[in-house]
mmCIF file of C-alpha atoms in Angstrom:
data_model
loop_
_atom_site.group_PDB
_atom_site.id
_atom_site.type_symbol
_atom_site.label_atom_id
_atom_site.label_comp_id
_atom_site.label_asym_id
_atom_site.label_seq_id
_atom_site.Cartn_x
_atom_site.Cartn_y
_atom_site.Cartn_z
ATOM 1 C CA MET A 267 112.336 104.723 131.013
ATOM 2 C CA LYS A 268 111.862 108.195 129.560
ATOM 3 C CA THR A 269 115.013 107.751 127.437
ATOM 4 C CA ILE A 270 113.757 104.463 126.014
ATOM 5 C CA LYS A 271 110.456 106.097 125.031
ATOM 6 C CA HIS A 272 112.320 108.934 123.289
ATOM 7 C CA ILE A 273 114.550 106.491 121.400
ATOM 8 C CA ALA A 274 111.548 104.389 120.375
ATOM 9 C CA LEU A 275 109.647 107.469 119.191
ATOM 10 C CA PHE A 276 112.650 108.779 117.247
ATOM 11 C CA SER A 277 113.319 105.442 115.555
ATOM 12 C CA THR A 278 109.639 105.031 114.619
ATOM 13 C CA LEU A 279 109.537 108.499 113.044
ATOM 14 C CA ALA A 280 112.840 107.934 111.233
ATOM 15 C CA VAL A 281 111.730 104.585 109.790
ATOM 16 C CA ALA A 282 108.396 106.102 108.720
ATOM 17 C CA ALA A 283 110.180 108.979 106.984
ATOM 18 C CA ALA A 284 112.605 106.613 105.244
ATOM 19 C CA SER A 285 109.775 104.438 103.925
ATOM 20 C CA ALA A 286 107.436 107.279 102.953
ATOM 21 C CA SER A 287 106.226 106.997 99.383
ATOM 22 C CA ALA A 288 104.967 109.340 96.740
ATOM 23 C CA GLY A 289 101.283 109.704 96.078
ATOM 24 C CA PRO A 290 99.404 108.109 93.195
ATOM 25 C CA VAL A 291 100.014 109.136 89.596
ATOM 26 C CA MET A 292 96.681 110.162 88.075
ATOM 27 C CA ILE A 293 96.093 109.612 84.351
ATOM 28 C CA GLU A 294 93.182 111.437 82.736
ATOM 29 C CA SER A 295 92.912 112.291 79.045
ATOM 30 C CA GLY A 296 89.948 114.605 79.155
ATOM 31 C CA ASN A 297 87.551 114.493 76.209
ATOM 32 C CA LEU A 298 89.175 113.183 73.051
ATOM 33 C CA LYS A 299 88.307 114.536 69.616
ATOM 34 C CA LYS A 300 87.818 112.312 66.574
ATOM 35 C CA GLY A 301 91.125 111.325 65.008
ATOM 36 C CA GLY A 302 94.563 110.331 66.225
ATOM 37 C CA PHE A 303 95.929 111.492 69.552
ATOM 38 C CA GLU A 304 99.130 111.390 71.581
ATOM 39 C CA LYS A 305 98.917 112.237 75.280
ATOM 40 C CA GLN A 306 101.846 112.539 77.676
ATOM 41 C CA PHE A 307 101.753 112.385 81.458
ATOM 42 C CA GLY A 308 104.831 113.225 83.516
ATOM 43 C CA PHE A 309 105.624 112.423 87.140
ATOM 44 C CA THR A 310 108.622 112.173 89.460
ATOM 45 C CA VAL A 311 109.636 109.153 91.520
ATOM 46 C CA ALA A 312 111.481 110.430 94.616
ATOM 47 C CA VAL A 313 113.066 107.105 95.621
ATOM 48 C CA GLU A 314 113.245 103.836 93.723
ATOM 49 C CA GLN A 315 110.152 101.773 94.485
ATOM 50 C CA PHE A 316 107.499 99.508 93.007
ATOM 51 C CA TYR A 317 104.470 100.930 91.190
ATOM 52 C CA SER A 318 101.396 99.184 89.845
ATOM 53 C CA GLY A 319 98.155 100.330 88.235
ATOM 54 C CA TYR A 320 96.074 100.674 85.129
ATOM 55 C CA PHE A 321 93.980 102.994 83.007
ATOM 56 C CA ARG A 322 90.963 102.192 80.865
ATOM 57 C CA THR A 323 89.107 103.732 77.974
ATOM 58 C CA HIS A 324 85.608 105.172 78.382
ATOM 59 C CA SER A 325 82.984 105.699 75.706
ATOM 60 C CA LYS A 326 79.291 105.203 75.054
ATOM 61 C CA GLN A 327 80.095 103.089 71.986
ATOM 62 C CA SER A 328 82.255 99.975 71.689
ATOM 63 C CA HIS A 329 85.712 100.371 70.188
ATOM 64 C CA ASP A 330 85.380 104.150 70.011
ATOM 65 C CA VAL A 331 88.723 104.827 71.711
ATOM 66 C CA LEU A 332 91.467 102.545 70.394
ATOM 67 C CA ILE A 333 94.885 102.900 71.986
ATOM 68 C CA SER A 334 97.780 101.633 69.893
ATOM 69 C CA SER A 335 100.537 101.953 72.515
ATOM 70 C CA ALA A 336 101.190 102.977 76.103
ATOM 71 C CA VAL A 337 104.853 103.260 77.062
ATOM 72 C CA LEU A 338 106.484 104.412 80.289
ATOM 73 C CA THR A 339 110.010 105.856 79.982
ATOM 74 C CA ASN A 340 112.571 107.838 81.933
ATOM 75 C CA GLY A 341 114.946 108.348 79.012
ATOM 76 C CA THR A 342 116.953 105.165 79.625
ATOM 77 C CA GLU A 343 114.332 102.560 80.588
ATOM 78 C CA LEU A 344 111.320 101.676 78.421
ATOM 79 C CA ILE A 345 108.332 99.802 79.884
ATOM 80 C CA ALA A 346 105.398 98.828 77.633
ATOM 81 C CA LEU A 347 102.035 98.512 79.377
ATOM 82 C CA LYS A 348 99.944 95.405 78.677
ATOM 83 C CA LYS A 349 96.561 95.629 76.921
ATOM 84 C CA SER A 350 93.401 93.633 77.584
ATOM 85 C CA VAL A 351 89.804 94.114 76.452
ATOM 86 C CA ASP A 352 86.772 93.866 78.712
ATOM 87 C CA GLU A 353 83.035 94.451 78.448
ATOM 88 C CA GLU A 354 80.570 96.346 80.558
ATOM 89 C CA GLU A 355 76.816 96.041 80.448
ATOM 90 C CA LEU A 356 75.007 99.365 80.405
ATOM 91 C CA ALA A 357 71.394 100.114 81.267
ATOM 92 C CA GLY A 358 69.036 98.466 78.802
ATOM 93 C CA GLY A 359 71.280 95.433 78.354
ATOM 94 C CA ARG A 360 73.602 97.089 75.836
ATOM 95 C CA LYS A 361 77.244 96.028 76.129
ATOM 96 C CA VAL A 362 80.208 98.306 75.586
ATOM 97 C CA SER A 363 83.787 97.100 75.121
ATOM 98 C CA TYR A 364 86.711 99.002 76.567
ATOM 99 C CA GLU A 365 90.466 98.593 76.750
ATOM 100 C CA VAL A 366 92.433 98.194 79.968
ATOM 101 C CA TRP A 367 96.164 99.037 79.926
ATOM 102 C CA THR A 368 98.019 97.607 82.915
ATOM 103 C CA LEU A 369 101.351 98.332 84.573
ATOM 104 C CA PRO A 370 102.129 95.151 86.532
ATOM 105 C CA GLN A 371 104.166 95.521 89.720
ATOM 106 C CA THR A 372 107.286 97.226 88.366
ATOM 107 C CA ARG A 373 110.266 98.812 90.121
ATOM 108 C CA LEU A 374 110.718 102.389 88.916
ATOM 109 C CA SER A 375 114.047 104.095 89.544
ATOM 110 C CA ALA A 376 114.188 107.547 91.099
ATOM 111 C CA GLY A 377 113.810 110.403 88.626
ATOM 112 C CA ASP A 378 111.445 111.877 86.080
ATOM 113 C CA TRP A 379 109.130 109.488 84.208
ATOM 114 C CA LYS A 380 106.792 110.022 81.275
ATOM 115 C CA LEU A 381 103.830 107.939 80.087
ATOM 116 C CA ASP A 382 103.175 108.237 76.329
ATOM 117 C CA VAL A 383 99.729 107.092 75.162
ATOM 118 C CA MET A 384 98.937 106.995 71.443
ATOM 119 C CA GLY A 385 95.726 105.996 69.742
ATOM 120 C CA GLU A 386 92.614 107.074 67.875
ATOM 121 C CA ASP A 387 89.100 108.186 68.718
ATOM 122 C CA SER A 388 86.995 106.867 65.854
ATOM 123 C CA ASN A 389 83.662 108.501 66.617
ATOM 124 C CA SER A 390 82.890 112.216 66.626
ATOM 125 C CA LYS A 391 79.402 111.779 68.158
ATOM 126 C CA ALA A 392 80.372 109.796 71.276
ATOM 127 C CA ILE A 393 82.838 111.528 73.572
ATOM 128 C CA GLY A 394 85.695 109.176 74.435
ATOM 129 C CA SER A 395 88.394 109.372 77.082
ATOM 130 C CA PHE A 396 90.685 107.288 79.258
ATOM 131 C CA ALA A 397 91.565 107.509 82.944
ATOM 132 C CA GLY A 398 93.256 105.593 85.746
ATOM 133 C CA SER A 399 96.216 105.715 88.115
ATOM 134 C CA PHE A 400 99.540 104.151 89.096
ATOM 135 C CA LEU A 401 100.052 103.585 92.805
ATOM 136 C CA PRO A 402 103.339 103.284 94.685
ATOM 137 C CA LEU A 403 103.546 100.007 96.592
ATOM 138 C CA ALA A 404 105.091 99.578 100.018
ATOM 139 C CA ASN A 405 108.551 98.054 99.752
ATOM 140 C CA ALA A 406 108.385 94.420 100.802
ATOM 141 C CA VAL A 407 112.045 94.483 101.847
ATOM 142 C CA PRO A 408 113.109 97.317 104.165
ATOM 143 C CA GLU A 409 115.873 99.566 102.912
ATOM 144 C CA PRO A 410 119.314 99.316 104.582
ATOM 145 C CA GLN A 411 118.756 102.695 106.276
ATOM 146 C CA SER A 412 115.700 101.272 108.037
ATOM 147 C CA PHE A 413 117.757 98.398 109.421
ATOM 148 C CA ALA A 414 120.484 100.818 110.558
ATOM 149 C CA LEU A 415 117.975 103.055 112.343
ATOM 150 C CA ALA A 416 116.295 100.095 114.016
ATOM 151 C CA GLY A 417 119.698 98.756 115.134
ATOM 152 C CA LEU A 418 120.691 102.158 116.492
ATOM 153 C CA ALA A 419 117.433 102.435 118.428
ATOM 154 C CA LEU A 420 117.892 98.921 119.858
ATOM 155 C CA ALA A 421 121.488 99.659 120.881
ATOM 156 C CA GLY A 422 120.392 102.894 122.573
ATOM 157 C CA ALA A 423 117.633 101.075 124.433
ATOM 158 C CA LEU A 424 120.096 98.391 125.645
ATOM 159 C CA ILE A 425 122.627 100.992 126.823
ATOM 160 C CA ALA A 426 119.934 102.913 128.700
ATOM 161 C CA HIS A 427 118.691 99.678 130.296
ATOM 162 C CA ARG A 428 122.213 98.676 131.455
ATOM 163 C CA ARG A 429 122.917 102.122 132.917
ATOM 164 C CA ARG A 430 119.663 101.997 134.820
ATOM 165 C CA ARG A 431 120.508 98.516 136.218
ATOM 166 C CA LYS A 432 123.961 99.684 137.387
ATOM 167 C CA GLN A 433 122.451 102.713 139.183
ATOM 168 C CA ALA A 434 119.937 100.523 141.048
#
């Protein structure tokens, strides 16, 4: 019985380590100055997996921060983020428009990635910025190593069970 518990514990830890994912990728421009800008954000994907997320512009005035493109690349792959516009009602009933740039569920290969964001801050009186994050998603299909570890743990448990039955 003790052997089965050890095998189960080992296989659980091994599967957890194999499916461990990187943390979120934080995107934050800081305060933008009036005029054109190009911001770059780099991050590393340890193992190929799905990511999803978004970032949005922030300003006290509508259409202050206008982003012209947001592209994710690793040198060989090029992924363009999708833009949408939304509104938010502030205190006093005033509405402010902002842009939302979305990375739909996308498989990113292992390696170094870079997000390039280009645009313009059109107002020097209202401080504009953008912020958001990309999150790694749990793999829906287990990796082959996970299956191999689970099979090894099951085989070990069966062998231990048979040995115990023969000794009894």
